[in-house]
């Protein structure tokens, strides 16, 4: 096989691997983004839980890069604090080591099944979530296929004496071996792929124990470079997680290189075969780094926050304006600050609803993209409000202050859900409608616009209830939910009529209309839920319905 052939093949395999990673990440965010965000925002305050989650997610996604990109985005948007985000990355590195351990099994039958199942789910379009799950399976299958192709590409290289001699010269010096492995991992966007390559070289006797260990260190460093480059063009706060991960890899790598001689001698005494040394040391390295680093993460987080402060742009809608730390000394002042920030969340949610109405009216892909970016602002503000309220709750609060705190938090949670539904559900349906050029009837479009306008009106009413605590307005808001139930019933009946008439094209349009109506009804439910604490306190709301 010529050098040109090898290089062209390698480029194609890398492109295939990147495409698979992109499909998996996009599918996971579209199908499970809201739930994942909620879990990261509320359940990963414990460092050990965050580390475990990072290992599990990376093992499932087959990519620490994909995990790093998601966690970097979540941390940058304020959905998860920096300490657990760094712990997730320690777990992600362990996850890649576990993947390498299990890839010794035959997966040749797995990737065709994943690709086929993913293709069928995407073609069926049974629901937006099913389509995204299909995209996830398709991406996983493509990633496994690319790793199989990479292994196949290495086999003929092992049997070429000239190539073996050149590689032996390149990796003879441990420092050069480290740099080479880092470059290979960076180019391939996969530490798993580079570890398979290192295992193959060690298996044919090209690598000494010292060179094998050095290349494993290089692979760990190289895997931390891509997330850093991906975050380089965004806000400075998004650099904290990838820089922290890279610094962890560099410090660990430096310690290993300083003790390289004794480590290589220990590997020989333990009788580790050259081919087993790479995956076993890779796992041991990441376990030790996680054990050593876990307790130092708060200190590292403080350094990273100082080095990469939040951008100070006044036009950044996602930057909190009212959560003044000095106000925490007085709980009543702090609660007013939190309420003002939550009102900003409501303003952004209102702009998302207005934009959603325009997307369905004009089928504008650019407007769709702007709405999805806007949801990130709500998510980041929600994370900041939640942390601020948690700090307030640590103070001595009166019963009235506790009640107000829960009302503000409940309002923020429901507004965050509204943004997620618009982003993950309505915009997914709108994108499918644009891609497939599905046409809704004028009557359906008018009804969708009318529902959007009602939701905006109700959101404004919910804001007024939060501000003045008017029980009559709260009762009115909850009662309005019945109108949305009637619209949903009418949409369901229309779909059934289309099915019974045998008009398949009409059935598809009716199904899409029903999906939109149901999502808008869910938004109405969340808006109405913002006033439930008030109605429960006044005795106007029973467990199942209005009194």
PDB file of C-alpha atoms in Angstrom, residues 303-450:
ATOM      1  CA  UNK A 303      -7.746  29.476  39.363  1.00  0.00           C
ATOM      2  CA  UNK A 304      -9.606  28.821  36.103  1.00  0.00           C
ATOM      3  CA  UNK A 305     -12.329  31.340  36.986  1.00  0.00           C
ATOM      4  CA  UNK A 306      -9.678  33.990  37.645  1.00  0.00           C
ATOM      5  CA  UNK A 307      -7.851  33.149  34.432  1.00  0.00           C
ATOM      6  CA  UNK A 308     -11.006  33.068  32.288  1.00  0.00           C
ATOM      7  CA  UNK A 309     -13.604  35.480  33.715  1.00  0.00           C
ATOM      8  CA  UNK A 310     -17.063  35.912  32.232  1.00  0.00           C
ATOM      9  CA  UNK A 311     -17.344  38.188  29.240  1.00  0.00           C
ATOM     10  CA  UNK A 312     -18.565  41.605  30.312  1.00  0.00           C
ATOM     11  CA  UNK A 313     -20.675  42.413  27.248  1.00  0.00           C
ATOM     12  CA  UNK A 314     -23.780  44.345  28.291  1.00  0.00           C
ATOM     13  CA  UNK A 315     -25.608  42.984  25.227  1.00  0.00           C
ATOM     14  CA  UNK A 316     -25.169  39.376  26.374  1.00  0.00           C
ATOM     15  CA  UNK A 317     -28.689  38.342  27.375  1.00  0.00           C
ATOM     16  CA  UNK A 318     -27.409  35.274  29.163  1.00  0.00           C
ATOM     17  CA  UNK A 319     -25.287  37.277  31.620  1.00  0.00           C
ATOM     18  CA  UNK A 320     -27.034  37.804  34.982  1.00  0.00           C
ATOM     19  CA  UNK A 321     -27.580  41.499  35.737  1.00  0.00           C
ATOM     20  CA  UNK A 322     -29.224  41.514  39.162  1.00  0.00           C
ATOM     21  CA  UNK A 323     -27.693  38.627  41.132  1.00  0.00           C
ATOM     22  CA  UNK A 324     -25.486  40.838  43.285  1.00  0.00           C
ATOM     23  CA  UNK A 325     -23.476  38.788  45.818  1.00  0.00           C
ATOM     24  CA  UNK A 326     -23.548  41.752  48.227  1.00  0.00           C
ATOM     25  CA  UNK A 327     -27.338  41.465  48.364  1.00  0.00           C
ATOM     26  CA  UNK A 328     -27.064  38.039  49.985  1.00  0.00           C
ATOM     27  CA  UNK A 329     -26.457  39.732  53.338  1.00  0.00           C
ATOM     28  CA  UNK A 330     -30.133  40.757  53.343  1.00  0.00           C
ATOM     29  CA  UNK A 331     -32.446  37.893  52.270  1.00  0.00           C
ATOM     30  CA  UNK A 332     -35.299  40.207  51.259  1.00  0.00           C
ATOM     31  CA  UNK A 333     -33.007  42.221  48.987  1.00  0.00           C
ATOM     32  CA  UNK A 334     -31.547  39.008  47.561  1.00  0.00           C
ATOM     33  CA  UNK A 335     -35.027  37.653  46.808  1.00  0.00           C
ATOM     34  CA  UNK A 336     -35.904  40.848  44.959  1.00  0.00           C
ATOM     35  CA  UNK A 337     -32.687  40.463  42.948  1.00  0.00           C
ATOM     36  CA  UNK A 338     -33.597  36.871  42.074  1.00  0.00           C
ATOM     37  CA  UNK A 339     -37.129  37.866  41.085  1.00  0.00           C
ATOM     38  CA  UNK A 340     -35.794  40.578  38.744  1.00  0.00           C
ATOM     39  CA  UNK A 341     -33.509  38.045  37.068  1.00  0.00           C
ATOM     40  CA  UNK A 342     -36.372  35.570  36.676  1.00  0.00           C
ATOM     41  CA  UNK A 343     -38.401  38.300  34.970  1.00  0.00           C
ATOM     42  CA  UNK A 344     -35.572  38.590  32.435  1.00  0.00           C
ATOM     43  CA  UNK A 345     -35.955  34.839  31.819  1.00  0.00           C
ATOM     44  CA  UNK A 346     -39.659  35.414  31.148  1.00  0.00           C
ATOM     45  CA  UNK A 347     -38.855  38.221  28.694  1.00  0.00           C
ATOM     46  CA  UNK A 348     -36.513  35.905  26.780  1.00  0.00           C
ATOM     47  CA  UNK A 349     -39.122  33.121  26.802  1.00  0.00           C
ATOM     48  CA  UNK A 350     -41.668  35.571  25.385  1.00  0.00           C
ATOM     49  CA  UNK A 351     -39.269  36.468  22.555  1.00  0.00           C
ATOM     50  CA  UNK A 352     -38.823  32.738  21.847  1.00  0.00           C
ATOM     51  CA  UNK A 353     -42.591  32.256  21.568  1.00  0.00           C
ATOM     52  CA  UNK A 354     -42.881  35.250  19.266  1.00  0.00           C
ATOM     53  CA  UNK A 355     -40.039  33.908  17.145  1.00  0.00           C
ATOM     54  CA  UNK A 356     -41.605  30.434  17.070  1.00  0.00           C
ATOM     55  CA  UNK A 357     -44.811  31.925  15.682  1.00  0.00           C
ATOM     56  CA  UNK A 358     -42.822  33.584  12.887  1.00  0.00           C
ATOM     57  CA  UNK A 359     -40.985  30.340  12.085  1.00  0.00           C
ATOM     58  CA  UNK A 360     -44.260  28.480  11.517  1.00  0.00           C
ATOM     59  CA  UNK A 361     -45.640  31.370   9.493  1.00  0.00           C
ATOM     60  CA  UNK A 362     -42.638  31.970   7.230  1.00  0.00           C
ATOM     61  CA  UNK A 363     -40.602  28.705   7.405  1.00  0.00           C
ATOM     62  CA  UNK A 364     -37.438  30.716   8.055  1.00  0.00           C
ATOM     63  CA  UNK A 365     -34.422  28.474   8.909  1.00  0.00           C
ATOM     64  CA  UNK A 366     -32.323  31.440  10.108  1.00  0.00           C
ATOM     65  CA  UNK A 367     -35.014  32.435  12.620  1.00  0.00           C
ATOM     66  CA  UNK A 368     -35.097  28.824  13.804  1.00  0.00           C
ATOM     67  CA  UNK A 369     -31.369  28.933  14.516  1.00  0.00           C
ATOM     68  CA  UNK A 370     -31.675  32.192  16.450  1.00  0.00           C
ATOM     69  CA  UNK A 371     -34.379  30.713  18.689  1.00  0.00           C
ATOM     70  CA  UNK A 372     -32.205  27.713  19.549  1.00  0.00           C
ATOM     71  CA  UNK A 373     -29.353  30.037  20.504  1.00  0.00           C
ATOM     72  CA  UNK A 374     -31.777  32.050  22.666  1.00  0.00           C
ATOM     73  CA  UNK A 375     -32.637  28.953  24.696  1.00  0.00           C
ATOM     74  CA  UNK A 376     -29.005  28.840  25.816  1.00  0.00           C
ATOM     75  CA  UNK A 377     -29.529  32.275  27.412  1.00  0.00           C
ATOM     76  CA  UNK A 378     -32.506  31.006  29.413  1.00  0.00           C
ATOM     77  CA  UNK A 379     -30.553  27.924  30.468  1.00  0.00           C
ATOM     78  CA  UNK A 380     -27.605  29.983  31.649  1.00  0.00           C
ATOM     79  CA  UNK A 381     -29.787  32.431  33.577  1.00  0.00           C
ATOM     80  CA  UNK A 382     -31.657  29.524  35.150  1.00  0.00           C
ATOM     81  CA  UNK A 383     -28.390  27.995  36.354  1.00  0.00           C
ATOM     82  CA  UNK A 384     -27.294  31.323  37.838  1.00  0.00           C
ATOM     83  CA  UNK A 385     -30.669  31.925  39.540  1.00  0.00           C
ATOM     84  CA  UNK A 386     -30.717  28.409  40.973  1.00  0.00           C
ATOM     85  CA  UNK A 387     -27.260  28.829  42.509  1.00  0.00           C
ATOM     86  CA  UNK A 388     -28.160  32.280  43.872  1.00  0.00           C
ATOM     87  CA  UNK A 389     -31.346  30.951  45.474  1.00  0.00           C
ATOM     88  CA  UNK A 390     -29.343  28.071  46.977  1.00  0.00           C
ATOM     89  CA  UNK A 391     -27.068  30.634  48.624  1.00  0.00           C
ATOM     90  CA  UNK A 392     -30.093  32.541  49.955  1.00  0.00           C
ATOM     91  CA  UNK A 393     -31.537  29.326  51.419  1.00  0.00           C
ATOM     92  CA  UNK A 394     -28.457  28.982  53.625  1.00  0.00           C
ATOM     93  CA  UNK A 395     -29.436  32.171  55.476  1.00  0.00           C
ATOM     94  CA  UNK A 396     -31.875  32.513  58.353  1.00  0.00           C
ATOM     95  CA  UNK A 397     -35.202  32.999  56.570  1.00  0.00           C
ATOM     96  CA  UNK A 398     -38.656  33.804  57.834  1.00  0.00           C
ATOM     97  CA  UNK A 399     -41.563  31.649  56.710  1.00  0.00           C
ATOM     98  CA  UNK A 400     -42.623  34.397  54.328  1.00  0.00           C
ATOM     99  CA  UNK A 401     -39.127  34.566  52.807  1.00  0.00           C
ATOM    100  CA  UNK A 402     -39.054  30.771  52.387  1.00  0.00           C
ATOM    101  CA  UNK A 403     -42.414  30.894  50.623  1.00  0.00           C
ATOM    102  CA  UNK A 404     -41.188  33.651  48.305  1.00  0.00           C
ATOM    103  CA  UNK A 405     -37.999  31.717  47.556  1.00  0.00           C
ATOM    104  CA  UNK A 406     -39.988  28.627  46.514  1.00  0.00           C
ATOM    105  CA  UNK A 407     -42.308  30.753  44.345  1.00  0.00           C
ATOM    106  CA  UNK A 408     -39.361  32.304  42.502  1.00  0.00           C
ATOM    107  CA  UNK A 409     -37.628  28.941  42.046  1.00  0.00           C
ATOM    108  CA  UNK A 410     -40.854  27.321  40.811  1.00  0.00           C
ATOM    109  CA  UNK A 411     -41.345  30.147  38.334  1.00  0.00           C
ATOM    110  CA  UNK A 412     -37.757  29.823  37.070  1.00  0.00           C
ATOM    111  CA  UNK A 413     -38.047  26.032  36.653  1.00  0.00           C
ATOM    112  CA  UNK A 414     -41.235  26.343  34.596  1.00  0.00           C
ATOM    113  CA  UNK A 415     -39.849  29.123  32.394  1.00  0.00           C
ATOM    114  CA  UNK A 416     -36.745  27.009  31.753  1.00  0.00           C
ATOM    115  CA  UNK A 417     -39.033  24.148  30.684  1.00  0.00           C
ATOM    116  CA  UNK A 418     -40.898  26.501  28.341  1.00  0.00           C
ATOM    117  CA  UNK A 419     -37.625  27.391  26.624  1.00  0.00           C
ATOM    118  CA  UNK A 420     -36.652  23.733  26.346  1.00  0.00           C
ATOM    119  CA  UNK A 421     -39.972  22.769  24.738  1.00  0.00           C
ATOM    120  CA  UNK A 422     -39.692  25.558  22.177  1.00  0.00           C
ATOM    121  CA  UNK A 423     -36.091  24.600  21.421  1.00  0.00           C
ATOM    122  CA  UNK A 424     -36.110  20.794  21.523  1.00  0.00           C
ATOM    123  CA  UNK A 425     -39.681  20.107  20.373  1.00  0.00           C
ATOM    124  CA  UNK A 426     -41.279  22.948  18.418  1.00  0.00           C
ATOM    125  CA  UNK A 427     -38.111  23.864  16.542  1.00  0.00           C
ATOM    126  CA  UNK A 428     -37.421  20.193  15.745  1.00  0.00           C
ATOM    127  CA  UNK A 429     -40.905  19.913  14.212  1.00  0.00           C
ATOM    128  CA  UNK A 430     -40.407  23.200  12.373  1.00  0.00           C
ATOM    129  CA  UNK A 431     -37.067  21.986  11.005  1.00  0.00           C
ATOM    130  CA  UNK A 432     -38.653  18.747   9.760  1.00  0.00           C
ATOM    131  CA  UNK A 433     -41.434  20.739   8.153  1.00  0.00           C
ATOM    132  CA  UNK A 434     -38.904  22.935   6.351  1.00  0.00           C
ATOM    133  CA  UNK A 435     -36.720  19.978   5.299  1.00  0.00           C
ATOM    134  CA  UNK A 436     -39.651  17.867   4.061  1.00  0.00           C
ATOM    135  CA  UNK A 437     -41.564  20.871   2.686  1.00  0.00           C
ATOM    136  CA  UNK A 438     -44.707  19.775   4.448  1.00  0.00           C
ATOM    137  CA  UNK A 439     -47.571  22.209   4.040  1.00  0.00           C
ATOM    138  CA  UNK A 440     -50.054  22.871   6.824  1.00  0.00           C
ATOM    139  CA  UNK A 441     -53.473  24.197   5.979  1.00  0.00           C
ATOM    140  CA  UNK A 442     -54.113  27.929   6.352  1.00  0.00           C
ATOM    141  CA  UNK A 443     -56.563  27.099   9.118  1.00  0.00           C
ATOM    142  CA  UNK A 444     -53.920  25.100  11.014  1.00  0.00           C
ATOM    143  CA  UNK A 445     -51.330  27.880  10.669  1.00  0.00           C
ATOM    144  CA  UNK A 446     -53.859  30.436  11.899  1.00  0.00           C
ATOM    145  CA  UNK A 447     -54.718  28.260  14.874  1.00  0.00           C
ATOM    146  CA  UNK A 448     -51.018  27.805  15.718  1.00  0.00           C
ATOM    147  CA  UNK A 449     -50.507  31.572  15.565  1.00  0.00           C
ATOM    148  CA  UNK A 450     -53.554  32.126  17.766  1.00  0.00           C
TER     149      UNK A 450
END
